[in-house]
């Protein structure tokens, strides 16, 4: 066994597992792409096992061979077996090994798979105490073979980067630091370069060879420069010592080594798959990979072959098999795609596939959660498709076909509320880019893009630009004769006026909306019209009218299965409850709101929900909880670029509510609670929000009821005790039967009852009738 000049970083678990497998498997093959560390793992394991094999461990390096017939010769040379005239060399090897306990390491079998398989099978059948440990990009295919896929080195969570002193606990980072120090003795891991080191390791997928080659560049580049240049990693990652095997001197050579072993069809499939980002499905591969000599029916077999050869990784995700290329392989494939002069056709197929997926989702966007989860999985591909289609330097004219594809994709995703999970900023940038490149085309896609870009500008507080875009979109919808588009534009312009504090304009658009209401047949649009009209009623101080409109909108959105519409109605009803001084009613509304948003992952709406729950805590007198929730909502709003609008500041009076409870804490405790909230993730804040405080203190202005019942719950209980049914109570209080049912569940829980008779008895005993 050769002596290694560099240390092996990590791999303790893998060494132990490979050693264990060799106790039960006579042929064990380590598989993985070039540079994944198959050879180092095999050598390290073999070194650990030397004492277990009385006749030692032998390494056969097959990389230099090109002729399959020379495989037995290479093994014989290592073992010192001489050829005997008239006797096949394989038979001489059988005789030599006999019953001896030997571990034979066959390294780099991928280009000689057939010959290696034949030799291994022959020797294992004749030599009972022989064990073979092979390294190969793909399985040898011998009966009884056990496979071990060599994993990447461990990586830190890039979203929660540990302290520099803890970063070295991760194998990929430790390997980078050790090899960087070998290249430059004064290199060290610091707070200043820790993030860049983590990014380098991530960009290189934890592949040891790639990380080693990157670390060697610290002699001439800072880690930050290496990280920024990894888009062209095959140019940056060159080098390696002269003693390194020829196919490992550069990352490009390692990839060339694998690529040259593929058939023409496999090479074509690999380069076409390089257009995907973040993984892909079989259906997507069949769409993008076909053409120019490959039929759709052939894609699965070719994909399976590339998986077998460790060039494509396959994983099960939510019951569906999903494929991906490691970043280094993907970049190599992109270069080969460009060389083959088919990049334009393949990329266009890629864009069309994801446009079709987005347009399929749009009619069903009321059922947001399943569709948004599916699109979220494809976020990398959606971004890639948009970026390519909207590149101005390659566009086919100002309103070329590619740009029109990008415009349709951007507007469809926006219409389906895809970017709500990320905040309005990203979606607005894509829409602006698409609109700038599409000229003044009179198309439905451009009208939708104008409308959605206007909405996103509104959420970001850019009211002037929002008004320009929304008005232009409304005009274009009118030119197209799109009545539904005109109606939606009216609602969006109304929301802009409402949020911007332009009450005169709000009143005019509200009147226009009320006139439109009897003529509006689209139920989805009706749901959002009711939401606007309810908001306008809140701003006018007419809480009863607001509740009626919003309850109707809530019921409609629930019937439609529109999760976001439901959540927005709940939040608006929460505002009314807060302004009426009913924290328990507000809490129930906002808690349901946040439960829905947790599934939907809509950061824009979540910001409003957290602000509302902060006010609930303020009305309850829980200053610390109010500060934490306000801090969480404030941080999320800042992160996605969602400032407080004039409407937000007035409804409810956030400042007044928070200032009312703030004296309960000293300044240090208040600021500490705010900081705790700001440090929460949206998920943590949503989980924290509904937890009841240890003691609920009603404001002095609110009446006190037994068992912590709210004023609204007492109203519902009083009507129940009078013998009214749920629908009758709903009609009496101008709320929905579902809301009545929710109140009753809360009442039963608080008073420890489970029947209407027991609840009636409680009302009588506590003089609530």
mmCIF file of N, CA and C in Angstrom, residues 291-407:
data_model
loop_
_atom_site.group_PDB
_atom_site.id
_atom_site.type_symbol
_atom_site.label_atom_id
_atom_site.label_comp_id
_atom_site.label_asym_id
_atom_site.label_seq_id
_atom_site.Cartn_x
_atom_site.Cartn_y
_atom_site.Cartn_z
ATOM 1 N N UNK A 291 -34.714 14.974 -28.934
ATOM 2 C CA UNK A 291 -34.326 15.682 -30.149
ATOM 3 C C UNK A 291 -32.896 15.394 -30.537
ATOM 4 N N UNK A 292 -32.580 15.654 -31.809
ATOM 5 C CA UNK A 292 -31.209 15.482 -32.302
ATOM 6 C C UNK A 292 -30.659 14.099 -31.970
ATOM 7 N N UNK A 293 -31.435 13.062 -32.333
ATOM 8 C CA UNK A 293 -30.934 11.699 -32.166
ATOM 9 C C UNK A 293 -31.397 10.984 -30.923
ATOM 10 N N UNK A 294 -32.130 11.630 -30.034
ATOM 11 C CA UNK A 294 -32.626 10.974 -28.817
ATOM 12 C C UNK A 294 -34.146 11.082 -28.787
ATOM 13 N N UNK A 295 -34.816 9.925 -28.731
ATOM 14 C CA UNK A 295 -36.272 9.892 -28.639
ATOM 15 C C UNK A 295 -36.693 9.916 -27.167
ATOM 16 N N UNK A 296 -37.926 10.364 -26.941
ATOM 17 C CA UNK A 296 -38.417 10.461 -25.577
ATOM 18 C C UNK A 296 -38.359 9.151 -24.829
ATOM 19 N N UNK A 297 -38.627 8.037 -25.539
ATOM 20 C CA UNK A 297 -38.637 6.728 -24.893
ATOM 21 C C UNK A 297 -37.250 6.290 -24.444
ATOM 22 N N UNK A 298 -36.215 6.907 -24.981
ATOM 23 C CA UNK A 298 -34.844 6.529 -24.638
ATOM 24 C C UNK A 298 -34.321 7.263 -23.405
ATOM 25 N N UNK A 299 -34.996 8.328 -22.990
ATOM 26 C CA UNK A 299 -34.457 9.187 -21.937
ATOM 27 C C UNK A 299 -34.287 8.433 -20.627
ATOM 28 N N UNK A 300 -35.276 7.632 -20.246
ATOM 29 C CA UNK A 300 -35.192 6.928 -18.967
ATOM 30 C C UNK A 300 -33.981 6.010 -18.914
ATOM 31 N N UNK A 301 -33.751 5.268 -19.993
ATOM 32 C CA UNK A 301 -32.600 4.360 -20.007
ATOM 33 C C UNK A 301 -31.288 5.138 -19.926
ATOM 34 N N UNK A 302 -31.193 6.246 -20.670
ATOM 35 C CA UNK A 302 -29.973 7.050 -20.632
ATOM 36 C C UNK A 302 -29.769 7.676 -19.256
ATOM 37 N N UNK A 303 -30.860 8.142 -18.667
ATOM 38 C CA UNK A 303 -30.781 8.737 -17.328
ATOM 39 C C UNK A 303 -30.326 7.684 -16.319
ATOM 40 N N UNK A 304 -30.871 6.489 -16.434
ATOM 41 C CA UNK A 304 -30.493 5.416 -15.524
ATOM 42 C C UNK A 304 -29.019 5.073 -15.667
ATOM 43 N N UNK A 305 -28.528 5.087 -16.892
ATOM 44 C CA UNK A 305 -27.112 4.797 -17.124
ATOM 45 C C UNK A 305 -26.230 5.860 -16.490
ATOM 46 N N UNK A 306 -26.630 7.125 -16.623
ATOM 47 C CA UNK A 306 -25.843 8.212 -16.015
ATOM 48 C C UNK A 306 -25.885 8.147 -14.490
ATOM 49 N N UNK A 307 -27.003 7.681 -13.943
ATOM 50 C CA UNK A 307 -27.064 7.466 -12.493
ATOM 51 C C UNK A 307 -26.101 6.357 -12.100
ATOM 52 N N UNK A 308 -26.121 5.252 -12.863
ATOM 53 C CA UNK A 308 -25.229 4.127 -12.572
ATOM 54 C C UNK A 308 -23.761 4.541 -12.629
ATOM 55 N N UNK A 309 -23.468 5.512 -13.487
ATOM 56 C CA UNK A 309 -22.081 5.954 -13.661
ATOM 57 C C UNK A 309 -21.736 7.152 -12.793
ATOM 58 N N UNK A 310 -22.596 7.430 -11.818
ATOM 59 C CA UNK A 310 -22.341 8.444 -10.774
ATOM 60 C C UNK A 310 -22.242 9.870 -11.314
ATOM 61 N N UNK A 311 -22.775 10.111 -12.505
ATOM 62 C CA UNK A 311 -22.773 11.463 -13.042
ATOM 63 C C UNK A 311 -24.074 12.187 -12.737
ATOM 64 N N UNK A 312 -25.118 11.437 -12.447
ATOM 65 C CA UNK A 312 -26.398 12.000 -12.025
ATOM 66 C C UNK A 312 -26.764 11.393 -10.684
ATOM 67 N N UNK A 313 -27.215 12.226 -9.767
ATOM 68 C CA UNK A 313 -27.633 11.770 -8.441
ATOM 69 C C UNK A 313 -29.155 11.663 -8.436
ATOM 70 N N UNK A 314 -29.677 10.595 -7.861
ATOM 71 C CA UNK A 314 -31.129 10.420 -7.782
ATOM 72 C C UNK A 314 -31.533 10.344 -6.325
ATOM 73 N N UNK A 315 -32.627 11.029 -5.974
ATOM 74 C CA UNK A 315 -33.129 11.076 -4.610
ATOM 75 C C UNK A 315 -34.649 11.011 -4.654
ATOM 76 N N UNK A 316 -35.235 10.425 -3.627
ATOM 77 C CA UNK A 316 -36.699 10.410 -3.517
ATOM 78 C C UNK A 316 -37.139 11.606 -2.702
ATOM 79 N N UNK A 317 -38.090 12.369 -3.232
ATOM 80 C CA UNK A 317 -38.575 13.564 -2.554
ATOM 81 C C UNK A 317 -40.086 13.603 -2.661
ATOM 82 N N UNK A 318 -40.752 13.506 -1.518
ATOM 83 C CA UNK A 318 -42.217 13.531 -1.464
ATOM 84 C C UNK A 318 -42.838 12.494 -2.399
ATOM 85 N N UNK A 319 -42.263 11.289 -2.378
ATOM 86 C CA UNK A 319 -42.834 10.205 -3.162
ATOM 87 C C UNK A 319 -42.486 10.230 -4.637
ATOM 88 N N UNK A 320 -41.633 11.144 -5.061
ATOM 89 C CA UNK A 320 -41.256 11.260 -6.471
ATOM 90 C C UNK A 320 -39.735 11.218 -6.588
ATOM 91 N N UNK A 321 -39.263 10.476 -7.587
ATOM 92 C CA UNK A 321 -37.828 10.421 -7.815
ATOM 93 C C UNK A 321 -37.389 11.719 -8.492
ATOM 94 N N UNK A 322 -36.341 12.295 -7.945
ATOM 95 C CA UNK A 322 -35.834 13.560 -8.451
ATOM 96 C C UNK A 322 -34.336 13.418 -8.726
ATOM 97 N N UNK A 323 -33.895 14.009 -9.813
ATOM 98 C CA UNK A 323 -32.521 13.853 -10.268
ATOM 99 C C UNK A 323 -31.799 15.192 -10.201
ATOM 100 N N UNK A 324 -30.477 15.121 -10.077
ATOM 101 C CA UNK A 324 -29.692 16.348 -10.128
ATOM 102 C C UNK A 324 -28.254 16.033 -10.504
ATOM 103 N N UNK A 325 -27.580 17.038 -11.018
ATOM 104 C CA UNK A 325 -26.157 16.963 -11.295
ATOM 105 C C UNK A 325 -25.416 17.738 -10.216
ATOM 106 N N UNK A 326 -24.314 17.180 -9.722
ATOM 107 C CA UNK A 326 -23.469 17.967 -8.833
ATOM 108 C C UNK A 326 -22.996 19.207 -9.584
ATOM 109 N N UNK A 327 -22.751 20.276 -8.856
ATOM 110 C CA UNK A 327 -22.439 21.552 -9.493
ATOM 111 C C UNK A 327 -21.242 21.452 -10.424
ATOM 112 N N UNK A 328 -20.214 20.733 -10.013
ATOM 113 C CA UNK A 328 -19.038 20.596 -10.866
ATOM 114 C C UNK A 328 -19.373 19.872 -12.166
ATOM 115 N N UNK A 329 -20.204 18.837 -12.070
ATOM 116 C CA UNK A 329 -20.623 18.105 -13.267
ATOM 117 C C UNK A 329 -21.506 18.996 -14.139
ATOM 118 N N UNK A 330 -22.381 19.753 -13.522
ATOM 119 C CA UNK A 330 -23.288 20.624 -14.283
ATOM 120 C C UNK A 330 -22.511 21.672 -15.080
ATOM 121 N N UNK A 331 -21.511 22.292 -14.452
ATOM 122 C CA UNK A 331 -20.737 23.298 -15.165
ATOM 123 C C UNK A 331 -19.957 22.679 -16.329
ATOM 124 N N UNK A 332 -19.449 21.490 -16.104
ATOM 125 C CA UNK A 332 -18.741 20.800 -17.183
ATOM 126 C C UNK A 332 -19.718 20.522 -18.331
ATOM 127 N N UNK A 333 -20.913 20.045 -17.996
ATOM 128 C CA UNK A 333 -21.911 19.762 -19.023
ATOM 129 C C UNK A 333 -22.317 20.999 -19.795
ATOM 130 N N UNK A 334 -22.384 22.150 -19.114
ATOM 131 C CA UNK A 334 -22.748 23.399 -19.794
ATOM 132 C C UNK A 334 -21.707 23.773 -20.831
ATOM 133 N N UNK A 335 -20.432 23.547 -20.518
ATOM 134 C CA UNK A 335 -19.392 23.827 -21.502
ATOM 135 C C UNK A 335 -19.538 22.907 -22.710
ATOM 136 N N UNK A 336 -19.813 21.636 -22.452
ATOM 137 C CA UNK A 336 -19.998 20.695 -23.551
ATOM 138 C C UNK A 336 -21.236 21.049 -24.373
ATOM 139 N N UNK A 337 -22.257 21.569 -23.721
ATOM 140 C CA UNK A 337 -23.465 21.991 -24.430
ATOM 141 C C UNK A 337 -23.149 23.142 -25.381
ATOM 142 N N UNK A 338 -22.371 24.096 -24.900
ATOM 143 C CA UNK A 338 -21.984 25.226 -25.749
ATOM 144 C C UNK A 338 -21.140 24.757 -26.932
ATOM 145 N N UNK A 339 -20.248 23.817 -26.687
ATOM 146 C CA UNK A 339 -19.400 23.300 -27.757
ATOM 147 C C UNK A 339 -20.217 22.570 -28.818
ATOM 148 N N UNK A 340 -21.310 21.942 -28.402
ATOM 149 C CA UNK A 340 -22.131 21.175 -29.333
ATOM 150 C C UNK A 340 -23.075 22.051 -30.143
ATOM 151 N N UNK A 341 -23.112 23.366 -29.837
ATOM 152 C CA UNK A 341 -23.924 24.335 -30.583
ATOM 153 C C UNK A 341 -25.416 24.006 -30.545
ATOM 154 N N UNK A 342 -25.883 23.417 -29.447
ATOM 155 C CA UNK A 342 -27.319 23.165 -29.324
ATOM 156 C C UNK A 342 -27.890 23.828 -28.085
ATOM 157 N N UNK A 343 -27.133 24.761 -27.497
ATOM 158 C CA UNK A 343 -27.571 25.406 -26.266
ATOM 159 C C UNK A 343 -28.884 26.152 -26.461
ATOM 160 N N UNK A 344 -29.040 26.869 -27.584
ATOM 161 C CA UNK A 344 -30.249 27.659 -27.828
ATOM 162 C C UNK A 344 -31.480 26.773 -27.836
ATOM 163 N N UNK A 345 -31.423 25.668 -28.569
ATOM 164 C CA UNK A 345 -32.579 24.777 -28.663
ATOM 165 C C UNK A 345 -32.910 24.145 -27.314
ATOM 166 N N UNK A 346 -31.892 23.657 -26.621
ATOM 167 C CA UNK A 346 -32.125 22.965 -25.351
ATOM 168 C C UNK A 346 -32.648 23.932 -24.294
ATOM 169 N N UNK A 347 -32.070 25.125 -24.238
ATOM 170 C CA UNK A 347 -32.525 26.100 -23.245
ATOM 171 C C UNK A 347 -33.947 26.566 -23.537
ATOM 172 N N UNK A 348 -34.273 26.682 -24.797
ATOM 173 C CA UNK A 348 -35.641 27.075 -25.138
ATOM 174 C C UNK A 348 -36.625 25.996 -24.677
ATOM 175 N N UNK A 349 -36.245 24.730 -24.865
ATOM 176 C CA UNK A 349 -37.086 23.638 -24.382
ATOM 177 C C UNK A 349 -37.245 23.702 -22.865
ATOM 178 N N UNK A 350 -36.161 24.059 -22.189
ATOM 179 C CA UNK A 350 -36.185 24.179 -20.731
ATOM 180 C C UNK A 350 -37.171 25.265 -20.310
ATOM 181 N N UNK A 351 -37.109 26.434 -20.933
ATOM 182 C CA UNK A 351 -38.010 27.535 -20.595
ATOM 183 C C UNK A 351 -39.453 27.144 -20.876
ATOM 184 N N UNK A 352 -39.701 26.528 -22.026
ATOM 185 C CA UNK A 352 -41.064 26.160 -22.387
ATOM 186 C C UNK A 352 -41.654 25.148 -21.411
ATOM 187 N N UNK A 353 -40.826 24.250 -20.931
ATOM 188 C CA UNK A 353 -41.332 23.255 -19.981
ATOM 189 C C UNK A 353 -41.804 23.937 -18.697
ATOM 190 N N UNK A 354 -40.990 24.834 -18.166
ATOM 191 C CA UNK A 354 -41.355 25.459 -16.892
ATOM 192 C C UNK A 354 -42.425 26.530 -17.070
ATOM 193 N N UNK A 355 -42.521 27.113 -18.253
ATOM 194 C CA UNK A 355 -43.643 28.005 -18.535
ATOM 195 C C UNK A 355 -44.945 27.201 -18.542
ATOM 196 N N UNK A 356 -44.921 26.032 -19.178
ATOM 197 C CA UNK A 356 -46.120 25.185 -19.204
ATOM 198 C C UNK A 356 -46.516 24.770 -17.795
ATOM 199 N N UNK A 357 -45.521 24.481 -16.950
ATOM 200 C CA UNK A 357 -45.818 24.105 -15.566
ATOM 201 C C UNK A 357 -46.468 25.263 -14.818
ATOM 202 N N UNK A 358 -45.931 26.461 -14.981
ATOM 203 C CA UNK A 358 -46.484 27.638 -14.303
ATOM 204 C C UNK A 358 -47.892 27.947 -14.809
ATOM 205 N N UNK A 359 -48.108 27.826 -16.114
ATOM 206 C CA UNK A 359 -49.438 28.118 -16.667
ATOM 207 C C UNK A 359 -50.444 27.054 -16.277
ATOM 208 N N UNK A 360 -49.983 25.833 -16.065
ATOM 209 C CA UNK A 360 -50.877 24.797 -15.559
ATOM 210 C C UNK A 360 -51.303 25.110 -14.131
ATOM 211 N N UNK A 361 -50.391 25.697 -13.373
ATOM 212 C CA UNK A 361 -50.685 26.022 -11.975
ATOM 213 C C UNK A 361 -51.613 27.220 -11.848
ATOM 214 N N UNK A 362 -51.547 28.157 -12.788
ATOM 215 C CA UNK A 362 -52.255 29.425 -12.621
ATOM 216 C C UNK A 362 -53.761 29.269 -12.443
ATOM 217 N N UNK A 363 -54.471 28.473 -13.250
ATOM 218 C CA UNK A 363 -55.920 28.365 -13.027
ATOM 219 C C UNK A 363 -56.266 27.767 -11.670
ATOM 220 N N UNK A 364 -55.346 26.997 -11.086
ATOM 221 C CA UNK A 364 -55.625 26.356 -9.804
ATOM 222 C C UNK A 364 -54.934 27.069 -8.658
ATOM 223 N N UNK A 365 -54.589 28.352 -8.856
ATOM 224 C CA UNK A 365 -53.774 28.999 -7.845
ATOM 225 C C UNK A 365 -54.552 29.287 -6.554
ATOM 226 N N UNK A 366 -55.872 29.063 -6.568
ATOM 227 C CA UNK A 366 -56.590 29.164 -5.301
ATOM 228 C C UNK A 366 -56.143 28.064 -4.338
ATOM 229 N N UNK A 367 -55.777 26.907 -4.884
ATOM 230 C CA UNK A 367 -55.268 25.806 -4.056
ATOM 231 C C UNK A 367 -53.762 25.993 -3.887
ATOM 232 N N UNK A 368 -53.387 27.095 -3.261
ATOM 233 C CA UNK A 368 -51.994 27.525 -3.316
ATOM 234 C C UNK A 368 -50.988 26.522 -2.787
ATOM 235 N N UNK A 369 -51.253 25.913 -1.655
ATOM 236 C CA UNK A 369 -50.203 25.168 -0.960
ATOM 237 C C UNK A 369 -49.580 24.080 -1.829
ATOM 238 N N UNK A 370 -50.356 23.139 -2.411
ATOM 239 C CA UNK A 370 -49.694 22.095 -3.198
ATOM 240 C C UNK A 370 -48.958 22.640 -4.417
ATOM 241 N N UNK A 371 -49.562 23.641 -5.091
ATOM 242 C CA UNK A 371 -48.894 24.169 -6.277
ATOM 243 C C UNK A 371 -47.660 24.981 -5.914
ATOM 244 N N UNK A 372 -47.751 25.767 -4.865
ATOM 245 C CA UNK A 372 -46.590 26.560 -4.474
ATOM 246 C C UNK A 372 -45.459 25.671 -3.991
ATOM 247 N N UNK A 373 -45.796 24.578 -3.330
ATOM 248 C CA UNK A 373 -44.744 23.646 -2.914
ATOM 249 C C UNK A 373 -44.066 23.031 -4.128
ATOM 250 N N UNK A 374 -44.850 22.714 -5.135
ATOM 251 C CA UNK A 374 -44.253 22.138 -6.356
ATOM 252 C C UNK A 374 -43.373 23.156 -7.064
ATOM 253 N N UNK A 375 -43.860 24.385 -7.173
ATOM 254 C CA UNK A 375 -43.057 25.422 -7.827
ATOM 255 C C UNK A 375 -41.835 25.784 -6.996
ATOM 256 N N UNK A 376 -41.969 25.729 -5.664
ATOM 257 C CA UNK A 376 -40.825 26.014 -4.805
ATOM 258 C C UNK A 376 -39.701 25.020 -5.073
ATOM 259 N N UNK A 377 -40.059 23.760 -5.281
ATOM 260 C CA UNK A 377 -39.058 22.748 -5.601
ATOM 261 C C UNK A 377 -38.307 23.099 -6.878
ATOM 262 N N UNK A 378 -38.980 23.779 -7.782
ATOM 263 C CA UNK A 378 -38.380 24.130 -9.073
ATOM 264 C C UNK A 378 -37.852 25.563 -9.105
ATOM 265 N N UNK A 379 -37.656 26.168 -7.938
ATOM 266 C CA UNK A 379 -37.268 27.576 -7.913
ATOM 267 C C UNK A 379 -35.985 27.818 -8.694
ATOM 268 N N UNK A 380 -34.991 26.944 -8.533
ATOM 269 C CA UNK A 380 -33.746 27.117 -9.262
ATOM 270 C C UNK A 380 -33.951 27.074 -10.760
ATOM 271 N N UNK A 381 -34.788 26.165 -11.211
ATOM 272 C CA UNK A 381 -35.065 26.077 -12.654
ATOM 273 C C UNK A 381 -35.855 27.277 -13.152
ATOM 274 N N UNK A 382 -36.776 27.772 -12.341
ATOM 275 C CA UNK A 382 -37.553 28.946 -12.745
ATOM 276 C C UNK A 382 -36.644 30.162 -12.885
ATOM 277 N N UNK A 383 -35.747 30.346 -11.938
ATOM 278 C CA UNK A 383 -34.807 31.457 -12.024
ATOM 279 C C UNK A 383 -33.903 31.318 -13.244
ATOM 280 N N UNK A 384 -33.430 30.110 -13.496
ATOM 281 C CA UNK A 384 -32.559 29.880 -14.649
ATOM 282 C C UNK A 384 -33.297 30.173 -15.951
ATOM 283 N N UNK A 385 -34.549 29.721 -16.039
ATOM 284 C CA UNK A 385 -35.346 29.963 -17.241
ATOM 285 C C UNK A 385 -35.581 31.457 -17.457
ATOM 286 N N UNK A 386 -35.897 32.168 -16.390
ATOM 287 C CA UNK A 386 -36.105 33.615 -16.503
ATOM 288 C C UNK A 386 -34.824 34.330 -16.902
ATOM 289 N N UNK A 387 -33.747 33.973 -16.275
ATOM 290 C CA UNK A 387 -32.472 34.645 -16.547
ATOM 291 C C UNK A 387 -32.067 34.475 -17.997
ATOM 292 N N UNK A 388 -32.173 33.263 -18.514
ATOM 293 C CA UNK A 388 -31.769 33.039 -19.904
ATOM 294 C C UNK A 388 -32.700 33.753 -20.884
ATOM 295 N N UNK A 389 -34.000 33.660 -20.655
ATOM 296 C CA UNK A 389 -34.948 34.221 -21.610
ATOM 297 C C UNK A 389 -34.934 35.740 -21.637
ATOM 298 N N UNK A 390 -34.483 36.361 -20.535
ATOM 299 C CA UNK A 390 -34.525 37.821 -20.451
ATOM 300 C C UNK A 390 -33.165 38.480 -20.653
ATOM 301 N N UNK A 391 -32.144 37.710 -21.010
ATOM 302 C CA UNK A 391 -30.828 38.300 -21.239
ATOM 303 C C UNK A 391 -30.897 39.247 -22.433
ATOM 304 N N UNK A 392 -30.674 40.555 -22.220
ATOM 305 C CA UNK A 392 -30.865 41.506 -23.324
ATOM 306 C C UNK A 392 -29.857 41.342 -24.452
ATOM 307 N N UNK A 393 -28.632 40.924 -24.114
ATOM 308 C CA UNK A 393 -27.629 40.856 -25.163
ATOM 309 C C UNK A 393 -27.899 39.733 -26.160
ATOM 310 N N UNK A 394 -28.711 38.736 -25.757
ATOM 311 C CA UNK A 394 -28.991 37.622 -26.648
ATOM 312 C C UNK A 394 -30.423 37.616 -27.168
ATOM 313 N N UNK A 395 -31.214 38.587 -26.746
ATOM 314 C CA UNK A 395 -32.629 38.585 -27.120
ATOM 315 C C UNK A 395 -32.784 38.841 -28.611
ATOM 316 N N UNK A 396 -33.830 38.258 -29.144
ATOM 317 C CA UNK A 396 -34.091 38.395 -30.578
ATOM 318 C C UNK A 396 -34.915 39.654 -30.823
ATOM 319 N N UNK A 397 -34.321 40.794 -30.669
ATOM 320 C CA UNK A 397 -35.053 42.039 -30.846
ATOM 321 C C UNK A 397 -35.700 42.472 -29.552
ATOM 322 N N UNK A 398 -36.249 43.701 -29.505
ATOM 323 C CA UNK A 398 -36.805 44.241 -28.268
ATOM 324 C C UNK A 398 -37.995 43.458 -27.741
ATOM 325 N N UNK A 399 -38.724 42.801 -28.605
ATOM 326 C CA UNK A 399 -39.861 41.997 -28.163
ATOM 327 C C UNK A 399 -39.753 40.614 -28.790
ATOM 328 N N UNK A 400 -38.529 40.060 -28.763
ATOM 329 C CA UNK A 400 -38.260 38.787 -29.392
ATOM 330 C C UNK A 400 -38.978 37.636 -28.726
ATOM 331 N N UNK A 401 -38.903 36.493 -29.380
ATOM 332 C CA UNK A 401 -39.608 35.306 -28.891
ATOM 333 C C UNK A 401 -39.137 34.927 -27.501
ATOM 334 N N UNK A 402 -37.827 34.977 -27.283
ATOM 335 C CA UNK A 402 -37.305 34.592 -25.974
ATOM 336 C C UNK A 402 -37.815 35.519 -24.882
ATOM 337 N N UNK A 403 -37.803 36.812 -25.162
ATOM 338 C CA UNK A 403 -38.263 37.769 -24.155
ATOM 339 C C UNK A 403 -39.745 37.566 -23.860
ATOM 340 N N UNK A 404 -40.526 37.258 -24.886
ATOM 341 C CA UNK A 404 -41.950 37.027 -24.671
ATOM 342 C C UNK A 404 -42.184 35.801 -23.798
ATOM 343 N N UNK A 405 -41.352 34.786 -23.973
ATOM 344 C CA UNK A 405 -41.443 33.611 -23.109
ATOM 345 C C UNK A 405 -41.157 34.009 -21.661
ATOM 346 N N UNK A 406 -40.106 34.808 -21.469
ATOM 347 C CA UNK A 406 -39.754 35.261 -20.131
ATOM 348 C C UNK A 406 -40.832 36.129 -19.510
ATOM 349 N N UNK A 407 -41.451 36.994 -20.332
ATOM 350 C CA UNK A 407 -42.529 37.859 -19.848
ATOM 351 C C UNK A 407 -43.719 37.018 -19.387
#
